[in-house]
C-alpha cells in the first residue's frame, strides 16, 4: 500500500496539505492498543485518502496535457487576450508582426505605432532656368515624400453592445520633410500629410474626420502611375512624389489640393470585390479653428466656397481566366474661389503573373476668370503604364498625356494645374504635354529599395510650363521650352 508522507506537498495545496496533516496526526494512534476492527477501519480510511490524492494528481496531469501550449506556458497574471478590434490596423488590414513599424505603446485596449520613410535622391535635370540651365545634386525625393507618422487605435467596448465587436477609434498624424535640408514640406505645418481621427469596423467601414488624402486619389492611385497598389483598399496612398508626370494627381484633387482640410470621408469594403467611398470637405478658408493656415470653417456668408465633394466605386479581382482586372470610377467636384471644377475618372489595371498593365482616362472641366468671364477649360487626358517583376527587380515604363482646350494661365505665365485657382485667368490657350517615364527598382527586402529612374516631357501648342509641380525642381518661369529630361537614383528606406 502506498503510504502518505506527512511532509509531502502535492500540487493541490489547498486540499492535499490539510488531509496529509490530519493523517499524520492519526497514524501514531495505531501504536496504542486498539480493537482489531478499529485498526481495520483506520487502514481503510487511509487507503481511501491515498486513492483520492492519486486521482487528483492524475486529473491535474491530464488537464495540463490537454491545455494549449500557449496557455500552459503563460505566466501567472498573464495579460488578457487582445481585443478583436486591435488585430487589424487603422485600415482594417490584419496586423503583420513583421511589418516595418515600431510599436510605441500598447495596453489591453489601445496601441500606438510609429512609422516613416526616408528617401535620398540624386538627380541631374535640365531646363531648371528660363535659358535651359542644368542642375545636379540632391532633389526632393523622386518616389516618396519623406515622412514620420503615428497610427493610434483604441478598442471600444461600446462595440460589443452594438453588435460590432471590432469597433475602434482610429487616428493618424503624419508629417513630411525634405531630406536635402530637413525643412518641413509645408512651412509651419507640422502634420501636413495627415491629421485625422475616426472610427472603423468591418460592418461600419472607415469614417475619418480632418486633413487627409482626397477620396479620389486613394481610388485612382492603382492606375494613375505604375507604382500604386493593385487593388483599391481603405488605405491612403498613391502616386509618386516629385517628377515630370506627378501633375496627373491633380485631376484627383480638391479645392485644397491633393489633400482635403476639414474633410469627412467614408470608405467601405463590402466583400472581396466591391469598395465604395464618399467624401466631403467644408470650405476651410473662414474662421473656426485651424487649417489653410489659420481657419477651419467656411467663408462667412459663403458656405459653398472652398468645398469639395467626391464619390468613388471600385471592383477588385475580376477574374478573366488567367488575367485579373481591378477597375474603379470616380467623380470629383470642387468649388475653388466660387468657380466650379469637375473631374470624371475611370481606369484600372490588369495582372498576369509578373506582368501588370495600368490605364485610365480623365475628363476635366473648370470655370475660369471673374464670374466665369474667361470661359470653361476642358481637359481630356490619359495615361498608360506597365511593370514587370520576375523577382526582386522591378522594371516600369509609362506615358502620361495632358491635353487642355482653353486652359488658363497663372500670373507667372504658366498653365494652371487641374483644380487650381482660376479666378484670375485672363489669357487661355490650347495645348498638350506628354511625359514618358521609367524606372528600375531593386527590392532588397521589405524595407529597402534601390532605384534608378528617368522621365522626359515635351509640350505642344500653347502649353507653357514653369515650375511643373508648384513645389518641385523645375523652375523655368513662362518659358515654353519643348522638353525636359530628368535622371535620378536613390534609395528608399521604410520603417
GROMACS .gro file of C-alpha atoms in nm:
model
  495
    1UNK     CA    1   0.000   0.000   0.000
    2UNK     CA    2   0.124   0.347  -0.094
    3UNK     CA    3   0.184   0.539   0.225
    4UNK     CA    4   0.116   0.905   0.282
    5UNK     CA    5   0.417   1.106   0.385
    6UNK     CA    6   0.329   1.382   0.633
    7UNK     CA    7   0.584   1.626   0.479
    8UNK     CA    8   0.479   1.571   0.118
    9UNK     CA    9   0.303   1.871  -0.055
   10UNK     CA   10   0.106   1.756  -0.357
   11UNK     CA   11   0.014   2.005  -0.633
   12UNK     CA   12  -0.333   2.065  -0.491
   13UNK     CA   13  -0.206   2.252  -0.186
   14UNK     CA   14  -0.540   2.376  -0.062
   15UNK     CA   15  -0.683   2.024  -0.043
   16UNK     CA   16  -0.394   1.779  -0.010
   17UNK     CA   17  -0.198   1.952   0.266
   18UNK     CA   18  -0.478   1.957   0.528
   19UNK     CA   19  -0.558   1.591   0.455
   20UNK     CA   20  -0.192   1.488   0.488
   21UNK     CA   21  -0.163   1.670   0.820
   22UNK     CA   22  -0.475   1.502   0.954
   23UNK     CA   23  -0.350   1.159   0.854
   24UNK     CA   24  -0.009   1.230   1.009
   25UNK     CA   25  -0.183   1.313   1.336
   26UNK     CA   26  -0.391   0.995   1.331
   27UNK     CA   27  -0.121   0.744   1.238
   28UNK     CA   28   0.064   0.750   1.576
   29UNK     CA   29  -0.255   0.634   1.742
   30UNK     CA   30  -0.210   0.298   1.572
   31UNK     CA   31   0.074   0.213   1.819
   32UNK     CA   32  -0.169   0.217   2.114
   33UNK     CA   33  -0.379  -0.088   2.199
   34UNK     CA   34  -0.696  -0.074   1.993
   35UNK     CA   35  -0.951  -0.321   1.886
   36UNK     CA   36  -0.884  -0.503   1.558
   37UNK     CA   37  -1.195  -0.366   1.392
   38UNK     CA   38  -1.096  -0.007   1.479
   39UNK     CA   39  -0.748  -0.056   1.329
   40UNK     CA   40  -0.900  -0.211   1.021
   41UNK     CA   41  -1.133   0.088   0.980
   42UNK     CA   42  -0.840   0.326   1.014
   43UNK     CA   43  -0.637   0.144   0.746
   44UNK     CA   44  -0.938   0.151   0.515
   45UNK     CA   45  -0.976   0.530   0.558
   46UNK     CA   46  -0.605   0.579   0.486
   47UNK     CA   47  -0.636   0.378   0.165
   48UNK     CA   48  -0.932   0.589   0.054
   49UNK     CA   49  -0.737   0.908   0.121
   50UNK     CA   50  -0.439   0.780  -0.079
   51UNK     CA   51  -0.667   0.687  -0.371
   52UNK     CA   52  -0.830   1.028  -0.365
   53UNK     CA   53  -0.491   1.201  -0.375
   54UNK     CA   54  -0.377   0.977  -0.662
   55UNK     CA   55  -0.695   1.055  -0.857
   56UNK     CA   56  -0.647   1.430  -0.804
   57UNK     CA   57  -0.286   1.413  -0.924
   58UNK     CA   58  -0.390   1.214  -1.232
   59UNK     CA   59  -0.667   1.465  -1.309
   60UNK     CA   60  -0.425   1.758  -1.281
   61UNK     CA   61  -0.173   1.588  -1.513
   62UNK     CA   62  -0.444   1.516  -1.772
   63UNK     CA   63  -0.565   1.877  -1.764
   64UNK     CA   64  -0.213   2.008  -1.825
   65UNK     CA   65  -0.163   1.769  -2.117
   66UNK     CA   66  -0.491   1.876  -2.281
   67UNK     CA   67  -0.436   2.253  -2.241
   68UNK     CA   68  -0.292   2.455  -2.540
   69UNK     CA   69   0.082   2.508  -2.530
   70UNK     CA   70   0.041   2.885  -2.510
   71UNK     CA   71  -0.191   2.858  -2.213
   72UNK     CA   72   0.041   2.611  -2.034
   73UNK     CA   73   0.334   2.842  -2.086
   74UNK     CA   74   0.150   3.159  -1.985
   75UNK     CA   75   0.289   3.303  -1.662
   76UNK     CA   76   0.070   3.381  -1.366
   77UNK     CA   77  -0.115   3.710  -1.414
   78UNK     CA   78  -0.081   3.700  -1.795
   79UNK     CA   79  -0.246   3.983  -1.993
   80UNK     CA   80  -0.598   3.943  -2.122
   81UNK     CA   81  -0.646   3.830  -2.484
   82UNK     CA   82  -0.605   4.104  -2.748
   83UNK     CA   83  -0.944   4.257  -2.838
   84UNK     CA   84  -1.070   4.174  -3.187
   85UNK     CA   85  -1.052   4.544  -3.275
   86UNK     CA   86  -0.674   4.551  -3.221
   87UNK     CA   87  -0.599   4.256  -3.452
   88UNK     CA   88  -0.632   4.489  -3.753
   89UNK     CA   89  -0.471   4.826  -3.828
   90UNK     CA   90  -0.640   5.164  -3.888
   91UNK     CA   91  -0.728   5.048  -4.241
   92UNK     CA   92  -0.887   4.721  -4.132
   93UNK     CA   93  -0.595   4.512  -4.259
   94UNK     CA   94  -0.463   4.227  -4.039
   95UNK     CA   95  -0.161   4.342  -3.838
   96UNK     CA   96   0.157   4.172  -3.951
   97UNK     CA   97   0.403   4.145  -3.657
   98UNK     CA   98   0.691   4.159  -3.907
   99UNK     CA   99   0.566   4.480  -4.073
  100UNK     CA  100   0.813   4.773  -4.074
  101UNK     CA  101   0.659   4.981  -3.799
  102UNK     CA  102   0.759   5.037  -3.437
  103UNK     CA  103   0.514   4.962  -3.158
  104UNK     CA  104   0.548   5.258  -2.923
  105UNK     CA  105   0.278   5.184  -2.669
  106UNK     CA  106   0.015   4.921  -2.601
  107UNK     CA  107  -0.217   4.808  -2.326
  108UNK     CA  108  -0.525   4.590  -2.316
  109UNK     CA  109  -0.729   4.827  -2.535
  110UNK     CA  110  -0.500   5.085  -2.701
  111UNK     CA  111  -0.186   5.087  -2.912
  112UNK     CA  112   0.030   5.342  -3.090
  113UNK     CA  113   0.266   5.269  -3.379
  114UNK     CA  114   0.538   5.486  -3.532
  115UNK     CA  115   0.644   5.455  -3.897
  116UNK     CA  116   0.829   5.651  -4.161
  117UNK     CA  117   1.002   5.672  -4.499
  118UNK     CA  118   1.341   5.827  -4.570
  119UNK     CA  119   1.448   5.856  -4.935
  120UNK     CA  120   1.762   6.037  -5.055
  121UNK     CA  121   1.757   6.110  -5.431
  122UNK     CA  122   2.042   6.234  -5.650
  123UNK     CA  123   1.945   6.369  -5.991
  124UNK     CA  124   2.053   6.561  -6.298
  125UNK     CA  125   1.783   6.771  -6.461
  126UNK     CA  126   1.793   7.024  -6.743
  127UNK     CA  127   1.579   7.334  -6.804
  128UNK     CA  128   1.598   7.449  -6.445
  129UNK     CA  129   1.615   7.810  -6.556
  130UNK     CA  130   1.441   8.002  -6.833
  131UNK     CA  131   1.752   7.973  -7.052
  132UNK     CA  132   1.786   7.596  -7.002
  133UNK     CA  133   2.032   7.565  -6.712
  134UNK     CA  134   2.106   7.217  -6.573
  135UNK     CA  135   2.113   7.120  -6.204
  136UNK     CA  136   2.292   6.823  -6.046
  137UNK     CA  137   2.270   6.709  -5.684
  138UNK     CA  138   2.012   6.617  -5.424
  139UNK     CA  139   1.648   6.683  -5.502
  140UNK     CA  140   1.319   6.639  -5.321
  141UNK     CA  141   1.265   6.262  -5.325
  142UNK     CA  142   1.157   6.123  -5.666
  143UNK     CA  143   0.936   5.837  -5.546
  144UNK     CA  144   0.804   5.904  -5.194
  145UNK     CA  145   0.769   6.202  -4.965
  146UNK     CA  146   0.991   6.166  -4.658
  147UNK     CA  147   0.761   6.124  -4.361
  148UNK     CA  148   0.719   6.047  -3.994
  149UNK     CA  149   0.381   5.922  -3.878
  150UNK     CA  150   0.182   5.777  -3.592
  151UNK     CA  151  -0.112   5.537  -3.611
  152UNK     CA  152  -0.325   5.509  -3.298
  153UNK     CA  153  -0.629   5.296  -3.223
  154UNK     CA  154  -0.845   5.208  -2.926
  155UNK     CA  155  -1.089   4.917  -2.895
  156UNK     CA  156  -1.436   5.036  -2.792
  157UNK     CA  157  -1.635   4.818  -2.550
  158UNK     CA  158  -1.939   5.000  -2.685
  159UNK     CA  159  -1.895   4.794  -3.000
  160UNK     CA  160  -1.987   4.473  -2.819
  161UNK     CA  161  -2.314   4.628  -2.705
  162UNK     CA  162  -2.388   4.740  -3.062
  163UNK     CA  163  -2.302   4.405  -3.217
  164UNK     CA  164  -1.974   4.544  -3.361
  165UNK     CA  165  -1.701   4.363  -3.163
  166UNK     CA  166  -1.424   4.508  -3.386
  167UNK     CA  167  -1.536   4.872  -3.344
  168UNK     CA  168  -1.248   5.104  -3.259
  169UNK     CA  169  -1.137   5.466  -3.256
  170UNK     CA  170  -0.860   5.530  -3.510
  171UNK     CA  171  -0.629   5.828  -3.565
  172UNK     CA  172  -0.334   5.924  -3.784
  173UNK     CA  173  -0.078   6.205  -3.755
  174UNK     CA  174   0.177   6.229  -4.035
  175UNK     CA  175   0.434   6.496  -4.118
  176UNK     CA  176   0.653   6.539  -4.428
  177UNK     CA  177   1.002   6.679  -4.456
  178UNK     CA  178   1.253   6.737  -4.735
  179UNK     CA  179   1.563   6.526  -4.696
  180UNK     CA  180   1.819   6.760  -4.860
  181UNK     CA  181   1.756   7.027  -4.595
  182UNK     CA  182   1.534   6.874  -4.327
  183UNK     CA  183   1.280   7.151  -4.387
  184UNK     CA  184   0.909   7.091  -4.343
  185UNK     CA  185   0.744   7.015  -4.675
  186UNK     CA  186   0.486   7.282  -4.593
  187UNK     CA  187   0.629   7.563  -4.383
  188UNK     CA  188   0.482   7.600  -4.033
  189UNK     CA  189   0.250   7.299  -4.079
  190UNK     CA  190   0.377   7.002  -3.880
  191UNK     CA  191   0.121   6.732  -3.968
  192UNK     CA  192   0.069   6.844  -4.328
  193UNK     CA  193   0.010   6.494  -4.468
  194UNK     CA  194  -0.246   6.365  -4.219
  195UNK     CA  195  -0.422   6.489  -3.908
  196UNK     CA  196  -0.743   6.296  -3.858
  197UNK     CA  197  -0.944   6.078  -3.622
  198UNK     CA  198  -1.235   5.845  -3.688
  199UNK     CA  199  -1.389   5.503  -3.641
  200UNK     CA  200  -1.357   5.161  -3.802
  201UNK     CA  201  -1.535   4.828  -3.800
  202UNK     CA  202  -1.576   4.580  -4.082
  203UNK     CA  203  -1.953   4.633  -4.090
  204UNK     CA  204  -1.940   5.011  -4.042
  205UNK     CA  205  -1.646   5.077  -4.272
  206UNK     CA  206  -1.387   5.350  -4.216
  207UNK     CA  207  -1.502   5.705  -4.143
  208UNK     CA  208  -1.246   5.980  -4.082
  209UNK     CA  209  -1.258   6.348  -3.987
  210UNK     CA  210  -0.982   6.601  -4.058
  211UNK     CA  211  -0.693   6.653  -4.301
  212UNK     CA  212  -0.637   6.352  -4.527
  213UNK     CA  213  -0.595   6.236  -4.886
  214UNK     CA  214  -0.874   6.322  -5.125
  215UNK     CA  215  -1.105   6.027  -5.164
  216UNK     CA  216  -1.049   6.010  -5.540
  217UNK     CA  217  -0.672   5.997  -5.500
  218UNK     CA  218  -0.699   5.679  -5.291
  219UNK     CA  219  -0.902   5.511  -5.566
  220UNK     CA  220  -0.717   5.629  -5.880
  221UNK     CA  221  -0.374   5.553  -5.730
  222UNK     CA  222  -0.390   5.198  -5.869
  223UNK     CA  223  -0.371   5.327  -6.230
  224UNK     CA  224  -0.253   5.690  -6.210
  225UNK     CA  225   0.109   5.575  -6.248
  226UNK     CA  226   0.299   5.244  -6.237
  227UNK     CA  227   0.360   5.237  -5.863
  228UNK     CA  228   0.028   5.213  -5.677
  229UNK     CA  229  -0.126   4.908  -5.513
  230UNK     CA  230  -0.300   4.662  -5.750
  231UNK     CA  231  -0.631   4.674  -5.559
  232UNK     CA  232  -0.817   4.964  -5.404
  233UNK     CA  233  -0.822   4.931  -5.025
  234UNK     CA  234  -0.927   5.155  -4.737
  235UNK     CA  235  -0.569   5.276  -4.702
  236UNK     CA  236  -0.445   5.621  -4.801
  237UNK     CA  237  -0.166   5.640  -5.054
  238UNK     CA  238  -0.086   5.673  -5.417
  239UNK     CA  239   0.123   5.848  -5.678
  240UNK     CA  240   0.493   5.922  -5.684
  241UNK     CA  241   0.639   6.236  -5.532
  242UNK     CA  242   0.837   6.486  -5.744
  243UNK     CA  243   0.888   6.420  -6.115
  244UNK     CA  244   0.761   6.535  -6.454
  245UNK     CA  245   0.438   6.332  -6.461
  246UNK     CA  246   0.319   6.372  -6.100
  247UNK     CA  247   0.085   6.653  -6.210
  248UNK     CA  248  -0.164   6.386  -6.318
  249UNK     CA  249  -0.258   6.353  -5.950
  250UNK     CA  250  -0.424   6.696  -5.959
  251UNK     CA  251  -0.714   6.555  -6.159
  252UNK     CA  252  -0.793   6.364  -5.836
  253UNK     CA  253  -0.753   6.672  -5.616
  254UNK     CA  254  -0.992   6.903  -5.431
  255UNK     CA  255  -1.023   7.274  -5.353
  256UNK     CA  256  -0.721   7.246  -5.118
  257UNK     CA  257  -0.504   7.031  -5.345
  258UNK     CA  258  -0.438   6.658  -5.327
  259UNK     CA  259  -0.540   6.653  -4.960
  260UNK     CA  260  -0.855   6.794  -4.805
  261UNK     CA  261  -0.877   7.014  -4.500
  262UNK     CA  262  -1.183   6.992  -4.274
  263UNK     CA  263  -1.277   6.672  -4.454
  264UNK     CA  264  -1.515   6.384  -4.382
  265UNK     CA  265  -1.459   6.060  -4.571
  266UNK     CA  266  -1.627   5.721  -4.558
  267UNK     CA  267  -1.496   5.406  -4.726
  268UNK     CA  268  -1.646   5.061  -4.710
  269UNK     CA  269  -1.524   4.725  -4.832
  270UNK     CA  270  -1.837   4.518  -4.890
  271UNK     CA  271  -1.678   4.186  -4.983
  272UNK     CA  272  -1.361   4.072  -5.157
  273UNK     CA  273  -1.459   4.269  -5.469
  274UNK     CA  274  -1.653   4.593  -5.402
  275UNK     CA  275  -1.519   4.908  -5.235
  276UNK     CA  276  -1.715   5.234  -5.222
  277UNK     CA  277  -1.640   5.580  -5.086
  278UNK     CA  278  -1.795   5.921  -5.022
  279UNK     CA  279  -1.609   6.241  -4.939
  280UNK     CA  280  -1.698   6.594  -4.836
  281UNK     CA  281  -1.477   6.886  -4.730
  282UNK     CA  282  -1.600   7.206  -4.573
  283UNK     CA  283  -1.470   7.530  -4.713
  284UNK     CA  284  -1.180   7.587  -4.476
  285UNK     CA  285  -1.099   7.944  -4.565
  286UNK     CA  286  -1.305   8.107  -4.292
  287UNK     CA  287  -1.293   8.118  -3.914
  288UNK     CA  288  -1.344   7.814  -3.699
  289UNK     CA  289  -1.020   7.670  -3.574
  290UNK     CA  290  -0.729   7.570  -3.795
  291UNK     CA  291  -0.602   7.498  -4.143
  292UNK     CA  292  -0.511   7.692  -4.457
  293UNK     CA  293  -0.331   7.819  -4.221
  294UNK     CA  294  -0.548   7.975  -3.951
  295UNK     CA  295  -0.905   7.881  -4.043
  296UNK     CA  296  -1.123   7.574  -4.018
  297UNK     CA  297  -1.475   7.676  -4.117
  298UNK     CA  298  -1.650   7.806  -4.426
  299UNK     CA  299  -1.614   8.161  -4.551
  300UNK     CA  300  -1.869   8.369  -4.355
  301UNK     CA  301  -2.174   8.424  -4.573
  302UNK     CA  302  -2.048   8.187  -4.846
  303UNK     CA  303  -2.094   7.830  -4.726
  304UNK     CA  304  -2.012   7.663  -5.061
  305UNK     CA  305  -1.682   7.841  -5.129
  306UNK     CA  306  -1.386   7.606  -5.096
  307UNK     CA  307  -1.600   7.294  -5.052
  308UNK     CA  308  -1.527   6.961  -5.222
  309UNK     CA  309  -1.740   6.652  -5.289
  310UNK     CA  310  -1.638   6.311  -5.422
  311UNK     CA  311  -1.781   5.966  -5.483
  312UNK     CA  312  -1.586   5.657  -5.590
  313UNK     CA  313  -1.652   5.290  -5.655
  314UNK     CA  314  -1.408   5.007  -5.723
  315UNK     CA  315  -1.433   4.644  -5.823
  316UNK     CA  316  -1.129   4.435  -5.733
  317UNK     CA  317  -1.032   4.092  -5.858
  318UNK     CA  318  -1.239   4.042  -6.173
  319UNK     CA  319  -1.106   3.705  -6.295
  320UNK     CA  320  -1.065   3.660  -6.671
  321UNK     CA  321  -0.920   3.314  -6.680
  322UNK     CA  322  -0.551   3.389  -6.629
  323UNK     CA  323  -0.555   3.771  -6.606
  324UNK     CA  324  -0.719   3.960  -6.317
  325UNK     CA  325  -0.875   4.307  -6.354
  326UNK     CA  326  -0.912   4.582  -6.091
  327UNK     CA  327  -1.138   4.870  -6.202
  328UNK     CA  328  -1.267   5.195  -6.049
  329UNK     CA  329  -1.459   5.510  -6.135
  330UNK     CA  330  -1.472   5.845  -5.954
  331UNK     CA  331  -1.643   6.182  -5.968
  332UNK     CA  332  -1.483   6.493  -5.816
  333UNK     CA  333  -1.635   6.836  -5.769
  334UNK     CA  334  -1.467   7.136  -5.608
  335UNK     CA  335  -1.563   7.497  -5.552
  336UNK     CA  336  -1.241   7.694  -5.594
  337UNK     CA  337  -1.289   8.067  -5.531
  338UNK     CA  338  -1.657   8.026  -5.623
  339UNK     CA  339  -1.577   7.860  -5.956
  340UNK     CA  340  -1.678   7.502  -6.034
  341UNK     CA  341  -1.416   7.234  -6.115
  342UNK     CA  342  -1.518   6.878  -6.208
  343UNK     CA  343  -1.336   6.555  -6.289
  344UNK     CA  344  -1.471   6.223  -6.410
  345UNK     CA  345  -1.210   5.949  -6.390
  346UNK     CA  346  -1.211   5.585  -6.498
  347UNK     CA  347  -0.931   5.330  -6.503
  348UNK     CA  348  -0.773   5.025  -6.354
  349UNK     CA  349  -0.510   4.759  -6.405
  350UNK     CA  350  -0.466   4.405  -6.526
  351UNK     CA  351  -0.239   4.149  -6.357
  352UNK     CA  352  -0.098   3.842  -6.530
  353UNK     CA  353   0.178   3.663  -6.345
  354UNK     CA  354   0.475   3.902  -6.303
  355UNK     CA  355   0.323   4.148  -6.554
  356UNK     CA  356   0.098   4.444  -6.477
  357UNK     CA  357  -0.071   4.692  -6.712
  358UNK     CA  358  -0.233   5.018  -6.589
  359UNK     CA  359  -0.450   5.262  -6.784
  360UNK     CA  360  -0.701   5.539  -6.723
  361UNK     CA  361  -0.879   5.840  -6.873
  362UNK     CA  362  -0.992   6.172  -6.727
  363UNK     CA  363  -1.243   6.434  -6.840
  364UNK     CA  364  -1.197   6.764  -6.654
  365UNK     CA  365  -1.378   7.098  -6.678
  366UNK     CA  366  -1.319   7.424  -6.493
  367UNK     CA  367  -1.476   7.767  -6.492
  368UNK     CA  368  -1.220   8.050  -6.531
  369UNK     CA  369  -1.196   8.422  -6.470
  370UNK     CA  370  -1.403   8.652  -6.254
  371UNK     CA  371  -1.759   8.513  -6.251
  372UNK     CA  372  -1.652   8.270  -6.525
  373UNK     CA  373  -1.565   8.551  -6.765
  374UNK     CA  374  -1.266   8.365  -6.918
  375UNK     CA  375  -1.475   8.069  -7.030
  376UNK     CA  376  -1.454   7.700  -6.948
  377UNK     CA  377  -1.143   7.486  -6.967
  378UNK     CA  378  -1.180   7.127  -7.089
  379UNK     CA  379  -0.912   6.859  -7.049
  380UNK     CA  380  -0.920   6.509  -7.196
  381UNK     CA  381  -0.614   6.337  -7.054
  382UNK     CA  382  -0.498   5.977  -7.020
  383UNK     CA  383  -0.218   5.754  -6.901
  384UNK     CA  384  -0.085   5.405  -6.963
  385UNK     CA  385   0.194   5.223  -6.783
  386UNK     CA  386   0.324   4.877  -6.716
  387UNK     CA  387   0.561   4.688  -6.493
  388UNK     CA  388   0.739   4.353  -6.484
  389UNK     CA  389   0.865   4.197  -6.163
  390UNK     CA  390   1.005   3.846  -6.210
  391UNK     CA  391   1.190   3.852  -5.875
  392UNK     CA  392   1.331   4.125  -5.652
  393UNK     CA  393   1.396   4.353  -5.951
  394UNK     CA  394   1.103   4.553  -6.091
  395UNK     CA  395   1.100   4.727  -6.430
  396UNK     CA  396   0.843   5.000  -6.504
  397UNK     CA  397   0.761   5.212  -6.808
  398UNK     CA  398   0.479   5.461  -6.865
  399UNK     CA  399   0.335   5.753  -7.057
  400UNK     CA  400   0.110   6.040  -6.943
  401UNK     CA  401  -0.076   6.270  -7.182
  402UNK     CA  402  -0.222   6.603  -7.068
  403UNK     CA  403  -0.446   6.775  -7.324
  404UNK     CA  404  -0.621   7.101  -7.243
  405UNK     CA  405  -0.852   7.322  -7.450
  406UNK     CA  406  -0.900   7.684  -7.346
  407UNK     CA  407  -0.666   7.629  -7.048
  408UNK     CA  408  -0.587   7.935  -6.838
  409UNK     CA  409  -0.251   8.081  -6.733
  410UNK     CA  410  -0.149   8.193  -6.386
  411UNK     CA  411   0.023   8.520  -6.306
  412UNK     CA  412   0.367   8.373  -6.380
  413UNK     CA  413   0.263   8.278  -6.732
  414UNK     CA  414   0.219   7.902  -6.685
  415UNK     CA  415  -0.076   7.668  -6.741
  416UNK     CA  416  -0.258   7.619  -6.409
  417UNK     CA  417  -0.268   7.268  -6.265
  418UNK     CA  418  -0.612   7.099  -6.256
  419UNK     CA  419  -0.827   7.205  -5.958
  420UNK     CA  420  -0.608   7.515  -5.919
  421UNK     CA  421  -0.737   7.868  -5.861
  422UNK     CA  422  -0.857   8.001  -6.197
  423UNK     CA  423  -1.035   8.311  -6.067
  424UNK     CA  424  -0.769   8.550  -6.205
  425UNK     CA  425  -0.739   8.393  -6.553
  426UNK     CA  426  -0.749   8.637  -6.841
  427UNK     CA  427  -0.539   8.451  -7.101
  428UNK     CA  428  -0.605   8.099  -7.231
  429UNK     CA  429  -0.457   7.857  -7.484
  430UNK     CA  430  -0.495   7.509  -7.631
  431UNK     CA  431  -0.206   7.270  -7.583
  432UNK     CA  432  -0.072   6.941  -7.458
  433UNK     CA  433   0.208   6.785  -7.261
  434UNK     CA  434   0.333   6.429  -7.295
  435UNK     CA  435   0.571   6.258  -7.050
  436UNK     CA  436   0.743   5.923  -7.079
  437UNK     CA  437   0.889   5.776  -6.762
  438UNK     CA  438   1.062   5.461  -6.647
  439UNK     CA  439   1.246   5.305  -6.356
  440UNK     CA  440   1.437   5.000  -6.241
  441UNK     CA  441   1.394   4.920  -5.872
  442UNK     CA  442   1.565   4.651  -5.667
  443UNK     CA  443   1.361   4.545  -5.363
  444UNK     CA  444   1.643   4.437  -5.131
  445UNK     CA  445   1.394   4.345  -4.857
  446UNK     CA  446   1.055   4.457  -4.730
  447UNK     CA  447   1.201   4.784  -4.601
  448UNK     CA  448   1.472   4.885  -4.852
  449UNK     CA  449   1.454   4.969  -5.224
  450UNK     CA  450   1.732   5.087  -5.457
  451UNK     CA  451   1.639   5.253  -5.786
  452UNK     CA  452   1.732   5.442  -6.099
  453UNK     CA  453   1.459   5.643  -6.273
  454UNK     CA  454   1.412   5.885  -6.561
  455UNK     CA  455   1.140   6.098  -6.718
  456UNK     CA  456   1.119   6.321  -7.024
  457UNK     CA  457   0.840   6.553  -7.133
  458UNK     CA  458   0.751   6.755  -7.441
  459UNK     CA  459   0.491   7.030  -7.479
  460UNK     CA  460   0.296   7.136  -7.785
  461UNK     CA  461   0.061   7.416  -7.881
  462UNK     CA  462   0.023   7.686  -7.619
  463UNK     CA  463   0.104   7.466  -7.318
  464UNK     CA  464   0.358   7.658  -7.113
  465UNK     CA  465   0.540   7.515  -6.814
  466UNK     CA  466   0.747   7.673  -6.545
  467UNK     CA  467   0.762   7.511  -6.205
  468UNK     CA  468   0.594   7.187  -6.307
  469UNK     CA  469   0.459   7.098  -5.964
  470UNK     CA  470   0.448   7.421  -5.780
  471UNK     CA  471   0.698   7.267  -5.536
  472UNK     CA  472   0.946   7.069  -5.743
  473UNK     CA  473   1.274   7.112  -5.927
  474UNK     CA  474   1.153   7.272  -6.249
  475UNK     CA  475   1.195   7.646  -6.225
  476UNK     CA  476   1.171   7.782  -6.580
  477UNK     CA  477   0.906   8.056  -6.550
  478UNK     CA  478   0.692   8.146  -6.851
  479UNK     CA  479   0.932   7.966  -7.084
  480UNK     CA  480   0.769   7.729  -7.334
  481UNK     CA  481   1.069   7.501  -7.374
  482UNK     CA  482   0.996   7.188  -7.576
  483UNK     CA  483   1.139   6.929  -7.340
  484UNK     CA  484   1.289   6.844  -7.004
  485UNK     CA  485   1.498   6.537  -6.914
  486UNK     CA  486   1.544   6.413  -6.558
  487UNK     CA  487   1.772   6.131  -6.443
  488UNK     CA  488   1.760   6.013  -6.081
  489UNK     CA  489   1.894   5.746  -5.849
  490UNK     CA  490   1.815   5.683  -5.486
  491UNK     CA  491   1.730   5.451  -5.201
  492UNK     CA  492   1.402   5.426  -5.013
  493UNK     CA  493   1.410   5.305  -4.651
  494UNK     CA  494   1.081   5.228  -4.472
  495UNK     CA  495   1.042   5.165  -4.100
   0.00000   0.00000   0.00000
